[in-house]
Amino acid sequence: MSAFDNEIDRELLRQVADLEAVPQGAYNIRKNSQLDGRASSANIEITSKPDKPGIDIRVKAGTQNESVHIPVIITEMGVTELVYNDFFIGPDCDITIVAGCGIHNSGCETSQHDGVHTFYIGPRSRVRYVEKHYGSGDGTGGRVMNPQTVAYLEEDACLDMETSQLGGVDSTKRYTKVTAGAGAEIVITEKLMTHGGQSAQSEMDVILAGEGASGRIVSRSVAREQSEQVFYPRLIGQAPCFGHVQCDAIIMDRAKVKSIPAITADHPDAQLIHEAAIGRIAGEQILKLMTLGLTEEEAEERILNGFLR
């Protein structure tokens, strides 16, 4: 049965990949550790790895304005998997890659997806990488996701990476490592919300190795109830380069947030900046919205949604 024939599957695919039907172009859908659907295009080839779970995605040089969707969904309890996906992107490309994982767990055993994505991005290519994580289901079993992303950018390449986790994931440990060559650009935007007893850890190493490389890391998070978050963004300048790290968090109830940004300059012409702020919602913001007719709870939600946009 196709994932699009089941309402739970469809909802997971909507949440993590914005899919309502089988996508146009190249795609690979994985469900409960099995291939559920795949298609390559004239310029993007997807093949299974011969030696371990996962796929290779090869993008021909000069490919423009194409996309590839590679969502993973889990709807059975007790599923534990580790998947390796490698992306080989030729020079002069402009593509969008939509990944993400959704877990629906209505049982008592933990379901877990760990994914290792490695990108080799050719000269002058631009890649937009979107990854969303989402959990649902009323079971007591955990929903666990541990993503790892490694990327190597050649001369004048660009990686725009957007990750979001806004509900339902009990535990996550994310690790990201990106190395930028001469003139390459890295933009990482991370959005996170935790509640209940959830925990989230995000660790990053962004290495500006080539002359003229630039990197920007923006992390926005909301921690509610008893949840805990830890951020370790590290920016390393090894050449004349520019980098900026910004971490902003809203803390509520009895939550805990730890932000530990670090910048390291290994070259005298490396210009690196970091900023970090953790705090409550300002009371005057809530009062202002309440004067417009919103309840306190509605005002609070409006502020949080705007913060995470």
C-alpha positions as CSV (number, residue, x, y, z in Angstrom):
1,M,0.0,0.0,0.0
2,S,1.3,3.4,-1.0
3,A,2.0,5.9,1.8
4,F,-0.6,8.2,0.1
5,D,-3.3,5.6,0.6
6,N,-3.4,6.0,4.4
7,E,-4.4,9.1,6.3
8,I,-1.7,8.8,9.0
9,D,0.9,8.4,6.3
10,R,-0.4,11.4,4.4
11,E,-0.4,13.6,7.4
12,L,3.2,12.7,8.2
13,L,4.2,13.5,4.6
14,R,2.4,16.8,4.7
15,Q,4.1,17.8,7.9
16,V,7.7,16.8,7.0
17,A,7.8,17.3,3.2
18,D,4.7,19.4,2.3
19,L,3.5,16.6,0.1
20,E,-0.2,16.0,-0.8
21,A,0.6,13.5,-3.5
22,V,3.4,11.8,-5.3
23,P,5.9,14.6,-6.1
24,Q,7.0,15.6,-9.6
25,G,10.6,14.8,-10.5
26,A,13.0,12.7,-8.4
27,Y,11.9,11.3,-5.1
28,N,12.5,8.5,-2.6
29,I,9.9,7.7,0.1
30,R,10.9,5.4,2.9
31,K,8.3,3.8,5.3
32,N,9.0,1.6,8.2
33,S,12.5,0.8,7.0
34,Q,11.3,-0.2,3.5
35,L,11.2,1.5,0.2
36,D,7.7,2.8,-0.5
37,G,8.3,4.7,-3.7
38,R,11.1,6.0,-5.9
39,A,11.6,7.9,-9.2
40,S,14.7,9.4,-10.8
41,S,14.6,12.2,-13.4
42,A,16.7,13.0,-16.4
43,N,19.2,14.9,-14.3
44,I,18.9,13.4,-10.8
45,E,19.5,9.7,-10.3
46,I,18.6,7.9,-7.1
47,T,20.1,4.4,-6.4
48,S,20.2,2.1,-3.4
49,K,23.5,1.6,-1.6
50,P,24.8,-1.9,-2.1
51,D,26.4,-2.3,1.3
52,K,24.2,-0.6,3.8
53,P,20.7,1.1,4.2
54,G,20.4,4.3,2.3
55,I,20.6,5.9,-1.1
56,D,23.0,7.8,-3.4
57,I,21.7,10.9,-5.2
58,R,23.7,12.1,-8.2
59,V,22.9,15.4,-9.8
60,K,24.3,16.1,-13.2
61,A,26.3,19.3,-13.9
62,G,24.3,22.3,-14.8
63,T,21.0,21.0,-13.4
64,Q,18.7,24.0,-12.8
65,N,15.5,24.6,-10.8
66,E,14.9,21.0,-10.0
67,S,13.9,19.3,-6.7
68,V,14.3,16.0,-5.0
69,H,12.1,14.7,-2.1
70,I,13.5,12.0,0.3
71,P,11.1,11.8,3.3
72,V,11.1,9.1,5.9
73,I,8.0,8.0,7.9
74,I,7.6,5.5,10.7
75,T,4.1,4.3,11.8
76,E,5.0,1.2,13.7
77,M,6.3,1.0,17.3
78,G,9.7,-0.6,18.0
79,V,11.3,0.4,14.7
80,T,15.0,1.4,15.0
81,E,17.0,2.3,11.9
82,L,20.2,3.9,10.8
83,V,20.2,5.2,7.2
84,Y,23.1,6.7,5.1
85,N,22.2,9.1,2.2
86,D,25.0,10.6,0.1
87,F,24.5,13.5,-2.4
88,F,26.9,14.1,-5.3
89,I,26.1,17.4,-6.8
90,G,27.9,18.5,-10.0
91,P,29.1,22.0,-10.8
92,D,26.8,24.9,-11.8
93,C,23.6,23.4,-10.3
94,D,20.6,25.0,-8.6
95,I,18.4,22.5,-6.7
96,T,16.2,22.0,-3.7
97,I,16.4,18.9,-1.5
98,V,13.4,18.2,0.8
99,A,14.1,15.7,3.5
100,G,12.5,15.1,6.9
101,C,11.2,12.4,9.2
102,G,7.8,11.8,10.7
103,I,7.1,9.2,13.4
104,H,3.6,8.3,14.5
105,N,3.7,6.1,17.6
106,S,0.6,4.7,19.2
107,G,2.3,1.9,21.1
108,C,4.5,1.4,24.1
109,E,7.9,0.8,22.5
110,T,10.2,3.5,21.2
111,S,10.6,4.1,17.5
112,Q,13.8,5.7,16.3
113,H,15.3,7.1,13.1
114,D,18.9,8.0,12.8
115,G,20.0,9.5,9.4
116,V,23.5,10.4,8.2
117,H,23.4,12.8,5.1
118,T,26.6,13.7,3.4
119,F,26.8,16.4,0.7
120,Y,29.5,16.9,-1.9
121,I,28.6,20.2,-3.6
122,G,30.5,21.1,-6.8
123,P,31.8,24.5,-7.8
124,R,29.3,27.3,-8.2
125,S,26.4,25.1,-7.3
126,R,23.5,26.3,-5.0
127,V,21.7,23.8,-2.8
128,R,18.6,24.6,-0.6
129,Y,18.2,21.8,1.9
130,V,15.0,21.6,4.0
131,E,14.6,19.1,6.8
132,K,11.6,18.9,9.1
133,H,11.0,16.5,12.0
134,Y,7.6,15.7,13.4
135,G,6.1,13.3,15.9
136,S,2.5,12.2,16.6
137,G,0.5,9.5,18.2
138,D,-0.9,8.9,21.7
139,G,1.3,6.0,22.7
140,T,3.8,5.9,25.6
141,G,6.6,4.8,23.3
142,G,9.2,7.3,22.5
143,R,9.7,9.2,19.2
144,V,13.5,9.6,18.7
145,M,15.4,11.2,15.8
146,N,19.1,11.7,15.6
147,P,20.1,13.4,12.3
148,Q,23.7,14.0,11.2
149,T,24.6,16.2,8.3
150,V,28.1,16.6,6.8
151,A,28.7,18.9,3.8
152,Y,31.7,19.8,1.7
153,L,31.4,22.9,-0.5
154,E,33.8,23.5,-3.3
155,E,34.7,26.9,-4.7
156,D,31.8,29.5,-4.8
157,A,29.2,26.9,-3.8
158,C,26.3,27.7,-1.6
159,L,24.4,25.7,0.9
160,D,21.2,27.1,2.5
161,M,20.1,24.6,5.2
162,E,16.8,25.0,7.0
163,T,15.9,22.6,9.8
164,S,12.8,22.6,12.0
165,Q,11.4,20.5,14.8
166,L,8.2,22.1,16.2
167,G,6.4,19.3,17.9
168,G,6.1,15.7,19.0
169,V,9.7,14.5,19.1
170,D,10.7,13.2,22.5
171,S,14.5,13.2,22.0
172,T,16.9,14.4,19.4
173,K,20.6,14.8,19.0
174,R,21.6,16.7,15.9
175,Y,25.2,17.0,14.6
176,T,26.1,19.2,11.6
177,K,29.6,19.7,10.1
178,V,30.1,21.9,7.0
179,T,33.4,22.8,5.4
180,A,33.4,25.7,2.9
181,G,36.0,26.3,0.2
182,A,37.1,29.6,-1.4
183,G,34.2,31.9,-1.9
184,A,31.6,29.4,-0.6
185,E,28.6,30.4,1.4
186,I,26.9,28.6,4.2
187,V,23.5,29.6,5.8
188,I,22.1,27.4,8.5
189,T,18.7,28.3,10.0
190,E,17.4,26.1,12.9
191,K,14.0,26.3,14.5
192,L,13.0,24.2,17.5
193,M,10.2,23.9,20.0
194,T,10.2,21.4,22.9
195,H,7.6,20.8,25.6
196,G,6.8,18.2,28.3
197,G,9.8,16.1,29.2
198,Q,11.4,16.4,25.7
199,S,15.1,17.0,25.2
200,A,17.0,18.4,22.2
201,Q,20.7,18.8,21.6
202,S,22.2,20.5,18.6
203,E,25.9,20.5,17.9
204,M,27.5,22.2,14.9
205,D,31.0,22.7,13.4
206,V,31.1,25.2,10.5
207,I,34.6,25.5,9.1
208,L,35.4,28.4,6.8
209,A,38.5,26.9,5.1
210,G,38.8,28.9,1.9
211,E,39.5,32.6,1.2
212,G,36.4,34.6,1.0
213,A,34.2,31.9,2.5
214,S,31.2,33.1,4.6
215,G,29.0,31.4,7.2
216,R,25.8,32.4,9.1
217,I,24.2,30.3,11.8
218,V,20.8,31.4,13.1
219,S,19.1,29.3,15.9
220,R,15.6,30.1,17.2
221,S,14.0,28.0,19.9
222,V,11.2,27.8,22.4
223,A,11.5,25.6,25.5
224,R,8.2,24.9,27.4
225,E,7.2,23.0,30.5
226,Q,10.0,20.6,31.7
227,S,11.8,20.3,28.4
228,E,15.6,20.8,28.0
229,Q,17.7,22.2,25.1
230,V,21.4,22.4,24.6
231,F,23.1,24.2,21.7
232,Y,26.8,23.9,20.7
233,P,27.4,26.0,17.5
234,R,31.1,26.3,16.7
235,L,32.4,28.6,13.9
236,I,36.0,28.2,12.8
237,G,37.8,30.6,10.4
238,Q,40.9,29.2,8.8
239,A,41.3,31.9,6.1
240,P,40.2,35.5,5.3
241,C,36.5,35.0,5.8
242,F,33.3,36.2,7.6
243,G,31.1,34.4,10.0
244,H,28.2,35.1,12.3
245,V,26.4,33.0,14.9
246,Q,23.1,34.1,16.4
247,C,21.2,32.0,19.0
248,D,17.9,33.3,20.4
249,A,15.7,31.3,22.8
250,I,12.5,31.8,24.7
251,I,12.2,29.9,28.0
252,M,8.9,29.2,29.7
253,D,7.6,27.3,32.7
254,R,10.3,25.1,34.3
255,A,12.3,24.5,31.1
256,K,16.1,24.7,30.8
257,V,18.1,26.1,27.9
258,K,21.9,26.1,27.5
259,S,23.6,27.9,24.6
260,I,27.3,27.6,24.2
261,P,28.4,29.4,20.9
262,A,32.1,29.4,20.2
263,I,34.2,31.2,17.5
264,T,37.8,30.3,16.6
265,A,40.0,32.4,14.4
266,D,43.0,30.5,12.9
267,H,43.8,33.4,10.5
268,P,44.3,37.1,11.3
269,D,41.8,38.1,8.6
270,A,39.0,35.9,9.9
271,Q,36.1,38.1,11.0
272,L,33.8,36.2,13.4
273,I,30.9,37.3,15.5
274,H,28.6,35.5,17.9
275,E,25.4,36.5,19.8
276,A,23.3,34.6,22.2
277,A,20.1,35.5,24.1
278,I,17.8,33.6,26.4
279,G,14.7,35.1,28.1
280,R,11.0,35.1,28.8
281,I,8.4,36.7,26.6
282,A,8.2,40.4,27.5
283,G,5.1,41.2,29.5
284,E,4.4,44.3,27.6
285,Q,4.2,42.3,24.4
286,I,1.4,40.2,25.8
287,L,-0.4,43.2,27.3
288,K,-0.3,45.0,23.9
289,L,-2.0,42.0,22.1
290,M,-4.5,41.6,24.9
291,T,-5.6,45.2,24.3
292,L,-6.5,44.1,20.8
293,G,-8.9,41.5,22.1
294,L,-6.7,38.4,22.5
295,T,-6.7,36.3,25.6
296,E,-3.4,35.8,27.4
297,E,-3.0,32.3,26.0
298,E,-3.8,33.5,22.4
299,A,-1.3,36.4,22.8
300,E,1.4,34.1,23.9
301,E,0.8,31.7,21.0
302,R,0.8,34.6,18.5
303,I,4.2,35.7,19.8
304,L,5.7,32.3,19.7
305,N,4.5,31.6,16.2
306,G,6.0,34.9,15.0
307,F,9.3,34.1,16.7
308,L,9.6,30.8,15.0
309,R,8.6,31.9,11.5
